[in-house]
Coordinates of C-alpha atoms in Angstrom, one line a residue:
X1 CA 0.0 0.0 0.0
X2 CA 3.0 2.3 -0.5
X3 CA 1.5 3.9 -3.6
X4 CA -1.8 5.1 -2.3
X5 CA -4.5 5.9 -4.8
X6 CA -5.6 9.5 -5.1
X7 CA -9.4 10.3 -5.2
X8 CA -9.1 10.5 -9.0
X9 CA -7.5 7.1 -9.6
X10 CA -10.2 5.0 -11.1
X11 CA -8.5 2.9 -13.7
X12 CA -7.3 -0.7 -13.2
X13 CA -3.8 -1.8 -14.0
X14 CA -3.3 -5.2 -15.8
X15 CA -3.1 -8.1 -13.5
X16 CA -2.4 -11.8 -14.1
X17 CA -5.3 -14.2 -14.0
X18 CA -3.0 -17.1 -13.4
X19 CA -3.7 -18.9 -10.1
X20 CA -0.8 -19.8 -7.7
X21 CA 1.0 -23.0 -8.6
X22 CA -0.5 -24.7 -5.6
X23 CA -3.9 -23.1 -5.2
X24 CA -5.9 -23.6 -2.0
X25 CA -9.7 -23.1 -1.5
X26 CA -8.8 -19.7 0.1
X27 CA -6.8 -18.6 -2.9
X28 CA -8.9 -19.8 -5.7
X29 CA -8.2 -17.1 -8.3
X30 CA -10.5 -14.3 -9.6
X31 CA -14.2 -14.5 -8.8
X32 CA -16.4 -15.4 -11.6
X33 CA -18.0 -12.4 -13.5
X34 CA -15.3 -10.1 -12.1
X35 CA -12.1 -8.9 -13.6
X36 CA -8.7 -9.0 -12.0
X37 CA -8.3 -7.2 -8.7
X38 CA -6.2 -4.1 -8.8
X39 CA -4.2 -3.2 -5.7
X40 CA -5.8 0.3 -5.5
X41 CA -9.3 -1.3 -5.8
X42 CA -8.3 -3.6 -2.9
X43 CA -7.2 -0.7 -0.8
X44 CA -10.2 1.5 -1.6
X45 CA -12.8 -1.3 -1.2
X46 CA -11.5 -3.3 1.7
X47 CA -8.9 -1.3 3.6
X48 CA -10.0 2.4 3.6
X49 CA -13.1 1.5 5.8
X50 CA -10.6 0.2 8.4
X51 CA -8.6 3.4 8.6
X52 CA -11.0 5.8 10.3
X53 CA -8.4 7.5 12.5
X54 CA -7.2 11.0 11.3
X55 CA -3.6 9.8 11.7
X56 CA -4.1 7.4 8.7
X57 CA -4.9 10.4 6.4
X58 CA -7.6 8.4 4.7
X59 CA -4.9 6.0 3.3
X60 CA -4.3 8.7 0.6
X61 CA -0.7 9.4 1.5
X62 CA 2.6 7.4 1.6
X63 CA 2.7 7.7 5.4
X64 CA 0.7 8.2 8.6
X65 CA 1.3 10.9 11.2
X66 CA 1.4 9.6 14.7
X67 CA 1.2 12.4 17.3
X68 CA 3.3 12.1 20.5
X69 CA 1.7 11.2 23.7
X70 CA 3.3 13.0 26.6
X71 CA 4.5 10.8 29.4
X72 CA 4.4 7.6 27.2
X73 CA 6.8 5.6 25.1
X74 CA 5.8 4.2 21.7
X75 CA 6.2 0.4 21.6
X76 CA 6.6 -1.2 18.2
X77 CA 6.4 -4.9 17.3
X78 CA 6.1 -6.9 14.0
X79 CA 5.1 -10.4 13.0
X80 CA 4.5 -12.1 9.7
X81 CA 2.4 -15.1 8.7
X82 CA 3.2 -17.3 5.8
X83 CA 0.7 -19.7 4.2
X84 CA 1.8 -23.3 4.8
X85 CA 4.1 -22.2 7.7
X86 CA 2.0 -20.3 10.2
X87 CA -1.5 -21.2 8.9
X88 CA -2.9 -24.0 6.8
X89 CA -3.7 -23.4 3.1
X90 CA -7.4 -24.1 3.7
X91 CA -7.7 -22.0 6.8
X92 CA -10.5 -19.4 6.5
X93 CA -8.9 -16.0 5.7
X94 CA -11.0 -14.1 8.3
X95 CA -9.4 -16.3 10.9
X96 CA -6.0 -15.8 9.4
X97 CA -6.5 -12.0 9.7
X98 CA -7.5 -12.4 13.3
X99 CA -4.5 -14.5 14.1
X100 CA -2.2 -11.9 12.5
X101 CA -3.6 -9.3 14.8
X102 CA -3.5 -11.5 17.8
X103 CA 0.1 -12.8 17.5
X104 CA 1.2 -9.2 17.4
X105 CA -1.0 -8.2 20.3
X106 CA 0.6 -11.0 22.3
X107 CA 4.0 -9.3 22.0
X108 CA 2.4 -6.0 23.3
X109 CA 0.8 -7.9 26.1
X110 CA 4.1 -9.2 27.3
X111 CA 5.5 -5.6 27.3
X112 CA 2.6 -4.3 29.4
X113 CA 1.6 -2.0 26.5
X114 CA -1.8 -0.6 25.4
X115 CA -2.5 -1.3 21.7
X116 CA -2.9 1.7 19.4
X117 CA -2.8 1.0 15.6
X118 CA -1.1 -1.0 12.9
X119 CA 0.6 -1.1 9.5
X120 CA -0.4 -3.9 7.2
X121 CA 1.6 -5.6 4.4
X122 CA -0.1 -8.2 2.1
X123 CA 1.5 -10.3 -0.6
X124 CA -1.5 -11.8 -2.5
X125 CA -0.9 -14.7 -4.9
X126 CA -1.5 -13.5 -8.5
X127 CA -5.1 -14.0 -9.6
X128 CA -6.6 -13.9 -6.1
X129 CA -10.2 -12.6 -6.4
X130 CA -12.4 -10.5 -4.2
X131 CA -14.0 -13.2 -2.0
X132 CA -10.7 -14.1 -0.1
X133 CA -9.7 -10.5 0.1
X134 CA -13.0 -9.4 1.5
X135 CA -13.0 -12.3 4.0
X136 CA -9.5 -11.2 5.2
X137 CA -10.7 -7.6 5.6
X138 CA -13.7 -8.8 7.6
X139 CA -11.4 -10.6 10.0
X140 CA -9.3 -7.5 10.4
X141 CA -12.4 -5.4 11.0
X142 CA -13.7 -7.8 13.7
X143 CA -10.6 -7.9 15.7
X144 CA -9.5 -4.3 15.3
X145 CA -12.9 -3.3 16.7
X146 CA -12.6 -5.8 19.6
X147 CA -9.1 -4.7 20.5
X148 CA -9.5 -1.0 19.9
X149 CA -7.1 -0.7 16.9
X150 CA -7.0 1.3 13.7
X151 CA -5.3 0.7 10.4
X152 CA -2.7 3.4 9.7
X153 CA -1.2 2.3 6.4
X154 CA 1.2 -0.3 4.9
X155 CA 1.8 -1.9 1.5
X156 CA 0.3 -4.4 -0.8
X157 CA 2.0 -6.5 -3.5
X158 CA 1.4 -9.6 -5.6
X159 CA 3.4 -12.7 -5.5
X160 CA 3.7 -16.1 -7.4
X161 CA 2.8 -17.6 -4.0
X162 CA 2.3 -18.4 -1.2
X163 CA 0.1 -15.8 0.6
X164 CA 2.2 -13.7 3.0
X165 CA 0.9 -11.1 5.4
X166 CA 2.8 -8.9 7.9
X167 CA 1.6 -6.5 10.6
X168 CA 3.5 -3.8 12.5
X169 CA 1.7 -3.0 15.7
X170 CA 2.1 0.2 17.7
X171 CA 1.2 0.5 21.4
X172 CA 1.8 2.9 24.3
X173 CA 3.3 2.3 27.7
X174 CA 4.1 4.8 30.5
X175 CA 7.5 6.3 29.9
X176 CA 10.2 3.9 31.0
X177 CA 7.6 1.3 32.0
X178 CA 8.0 -1.3 29.3
X179 CA 8.5 -4.8 30.8
X180 CA 11.7 -6.0 29.1
X181 CA 13.2 -9.5 28.9
X182 CA 16.3 -8.3 30.6
X183 CA 15.1 -7.6 34.2
X184 CA 15.2 -11.0 35.7
X185 CA 17.6 -11.6 38.6
X186 CA 18.6 -14.7 40.7
X187 CA 16.0 -15.5 43.3
X188 CA 13.1 -14.4 41.1
X189 CA 10.1 -16.6 40.5
X190 CA 9.1 -17.8 37.0
X191 CA 5.4 -17.8 36.1
X192 CA 3.3 -18.5 33.0
X193 CA -0.2 -17.5 32.0
X194 CA -3.1 -19.7 30.8
X195 CA -2.3 -23.2 29.5
X196 CA 0.7 -24.6 27.6
X197 CA 0.8 -26.9 24.6
X198 CA -2.7 -26.2 23.2
X199 CA -1.3 -24.4 20.1
X200 CA 1.0 -27.3 19.2
X201 CA -1.7 -29.9 19.7
X202 CA -4.1 -27.6 17.9
X203 CA -2.0 -27.6 14.8
X204 CA -2.0 -31.4 14.9
X205 CA -5.8 -31.4 15.3
X206 CA -6.2 -28.9 12.4
X207 CA -4.1 -31.2 10.2
X208 CA -6.5 -34.1 10.9
X209 CA -4.5 -35.7 13.7
X210 CA -5.2 -36.6 17.3
X211 CA -7.7 -39.3 16.4
X212 CA -7.5 -40.6 20.0
X213 CA -9.2 -37.4 21.3
X214 CA -12.9 -36.6 21.0
X215 CA -14.3 -34.4 18.2
X216 CA -15.0 -31.7 20.7
X217 CA -11.4 -31.8 22.1
X218 CA -9.9 -31.6 18.6
X219 CA -12.1 -28.7 17.6
X220 CA -11.3 -26.8 20.8
X221 CA -7.5 -27.3 20.3
X222 CA -7.7 -26.3 16.6
X223 CA -9.5 -23.1 17.7
X224 CA -6.6 -22.4 20.1
X225 CA -4.1 -22.7 17.2
X226 CA -6.1 -20.7 14.7
X227 CA -7.3 -17.9 17.0
X228 CA -5.1 -17.4 20.1
X229 CA -6.1 -15.1 22.9
X230 CA -3.6 -12.4 23.6
X231 CA -3.2 -11.7 27.3
X232 CA -3.7 -8.0 27.2
X233 CA -5.5 -8.0 30.5
X234 CA -2.1 -8.7 32.1
X235 CA -0.7 -5.3 31.2
X236 CA -1.3 -3.6 34.5
X237 CA -0.2 -6.6 36.6
X238 CA 3.0 -7.0 34.7
X239 CA 3.9 -3.3 34.9
X240 CA 3.3 -3.3 38.6
X241 CA 5.0 -6.5 39.6
X242 CA 7.0 -8.3 36.9
X243 CA 10.8 -8.0 36.4
X244 CA 10.8 -9.5 32.9
X245 CA 8.4 -11.0 30.4
X246 CA 8.1 -12.6 27.0
X247 CA 5.3 -14.0 25.0
X248 CA 5.2 -17.8 24.4
X249 CA 5.2 -18.0 20.6
X250 CA 8.0 -20.5 19.9
X251 CA 7.5 -22.6 23.0
X252 CA 7.7 -22.2 26.7
X253 CA 11.2 -23.5 27.0
X254 CA 12.5 -21.4 24.1
X255 CA 10.9 -18.2 25.2
X256 CA 11.9 -18.6 28.8
X257 CA 15.4 -19.1 27.3
X258 CA 15.1 -15.7 25.7
X259 CA 14.6 -14.1 29.1
X260 CA 17.6 -16.0 30.3
X261 CA 19.8 -14.7 27.5
X262 CA 18.6 -11.1 27.8
X263 CA 18.9 -11.1 31.6
X264 CA 22.2 -13.1 31.7
X265 CA 20.8 -15.6 34.2
X266 CA 19.6 -19.2 34.4
X267 CA 16.0 -20.2 34.3
X268 CA 15.0 -23.4 36.0
X269 CA 11.6 -24.8 34.8
X270 CA 9.6 -27.4 36.8
X271 CA 7.5 -28.9 34.0
X272 CA 5.4 -30.9 36.3
X273 CA 3.8 -27.6 37.2
X274 CA 3.0 -26.7 33.6
X275 CA -0.7 -25.6 33.4
X276 CA -2.6 -27.8 31.0
X277 CA -6.0 -27.5 29.5
X278 CA -8.4 -30.4 29.9
X279 CA -7.9 -31.6 26.3
X280 CA -4.1 -31.4 26.6
X281 CA -4.3 -33.3 29.9
X282 CA -6.4 -36.0 28.2
X283 CA -3.8 -36.2 25.4
X284 CA -1.0 -36.4 27.9
X285 CA -2.7 -39.2 29.8
X286 CA -2.7 -41.3 26.7
X287 CA 1.0 -41.0 26.1
X288 CA 3.2 -43.9 26.9
X289 CA 6.0 -41.6 28.0
X290 CA 4.6 -38.8 30.2
X291 CA 7.9 -37.1 30.5
X292 CA 8.4 -36.9 26.7
X293 CA 4.8 -35.7 26.4
X294 CA 5.3 -32.8 28.8
X295 CA 8.5 -31.8 27.1
X296 CA 6.8 -31.8 23.8
X297 CA 4.0 -29.6 25.1
X298 CA 6.5 -27.2 26.6
X299 CA 8.5 -26.9 23.4
X300 CA 5.6 -26.9 20.9
X301 CA 4.9 -23.2 20.5
X302 CA 1.9 -21.2 19.2
X303 CA 0.4 -20.7 22.6
X304 CA 0.8 -16.9 22.8
X305 CA 0.7 -17.0 26.6
X306 CA 3.1 -14.9 28.7
X307 CA 6.1 -16.2 30.6
X308 CA 7.4 -13.7 33.2
X309 CA 9.5 -13.3 36.3
X310 CA 8.9 -11.5 39.6
X311 CA 10.7 -11.0 42.9
X312 CA 9.7 -13.6 45.4
X313 CA 8.2 -10.9 47.6
X314 CA 6.0 -9.7 44.7
X315 CA 5.0 -13.1 43.2
X316 CA 1.8 -13.5 45.2
X317 CA 0.7 -9.9 44.4
X318 CA 1.3 -10.6 40.7
X319 CA -0.7 -13.7 40.8
X320 CA -3.6 -11.9 42.6
X321 CA -3.5 -8.9 40.2
X322 CA -3.6 -11.3 37.2
X323 CA -6.5 -13.2 38.7
X324 CA -8.4 -9.9 39.3
X325 CA -7.9 -9.2 35.6
X326 CA -9.3 -12.6 34.7
X327 CA -6.0 -14.4 33.8
X328 CA -4.5 -17.3 35.7
X329 CA -0.8 -17.2 36.4
X330 CA 1.0 -20.2 37.9
X331 CA 4.5 -20.6 39.3
X332 CA 6.6 -22.8 37.1
X333 CA 10.2 -22.3 38.2
X334 CA 12.8 -20.0 39.5
X335 CA 15.8 -17.8 38.4
X336 CA 19.3 -18.8 39.4
X337 CA 22.8 -17.7 38.7
X338 CA 24.4 -19.0 35.5
X339 CA 23.0 -19.0 31.9
X340 CA 20.4 -20.9 29.9
X341 CA 17.4 -23.0 30.8
X342 CA 17.2 -26.1 32.9
X343 CA 14.1 -28.3 32.6
X344 CA 13.2 -30.6 35.5
X345 CA 10.4 -33.1 36.1
X346 CA 9.8 -34.0 39.7
X347 CA 13.3 -32.9 40.6
X348 CA 15.0 -34.8 37.8
X349 CA 17.0 -32.9 35.2
X350 CA 15.6 -33.7 31.7
X351 CA 16.8 -32.6 28.3
X352 CA 14.3 -31.8 25.6
X353 CA 15.0 -32.9 22.0
X354 CA 14.3 -29.3 21.1
X355 CA 13.5 -26.1 23.1
X356 CA 11.0 -24.8 20.6
X357 CA 10.2 -23.8 17.0
X358 CA 13.0 -22.2 15.0
X359 CA 12.8 -20.9 11.4
X360 CA 15.6 -22.4 9.3

């Protein structure tokens, strides 16, 4: 969306009608009875209605103007989703749009920041028609209204495939008050929100796996994968009591490890205390090797929970503040001297095959 249309731009530029080499139901080419979709038509028809804030300048300029907010710092984060990597080719695109917003909101949640607005980049496979684009825009509209966001600008391009979307999210935090990864110290308590392993199991369920679980359990887990719940309600509790925090996107072990690296300390995780949902607990009960199952849940990723640290003297207050905000926080370990992450099960040191998801 870097070359915004002026009010007088009405013409269409040529566009290929060739579908992607591996088309999915979501990317099925141009709609019948409609010509190719021009980028300016996409902006005007689907995105301008999402950009109601004056800062966006009606999406008629090459940039937005964000006014300063006295006493606050602007927090910026960015995540991208790639078809076939972060979502399945046949996932509904309104849900993909919601997931794009939510995975970015998860980063702001871990920083204790208040969401403000976003910049959007889309790379549509050539030949993509109106139906998938409008479905994607509906998903954006639904979640930006729910979370109080506005579209500020961005870019749109075409690609031979696959579909790629990226969102840059802006938020506000009181000056100097962002919760960083680097504040943990030996003696701190490690806590995690929500439940762990649902995203990893949810991907398996969405791919048609987990036949040993009920239809209801599989559907619930797939929903957790497709539409995570960012822990924005934790913002006040984290700012008031946490020493460090990170969102759990690549896996609890990996993301706790990022706190360890930034803070130059050692994180010790007691995985027997990992909070599990009922479907995840039922899956674990059916595993022949419970230890291996717990390690897999803790390394799986896509949970978008928050792992954080707090002084021992503040830990109970943090748990209470989180509960009052409607979010469960549980103790899962401690911070010690040294470096890296140690994982334990009932006091025994165990070594996971992998700590979490990594892009090659």
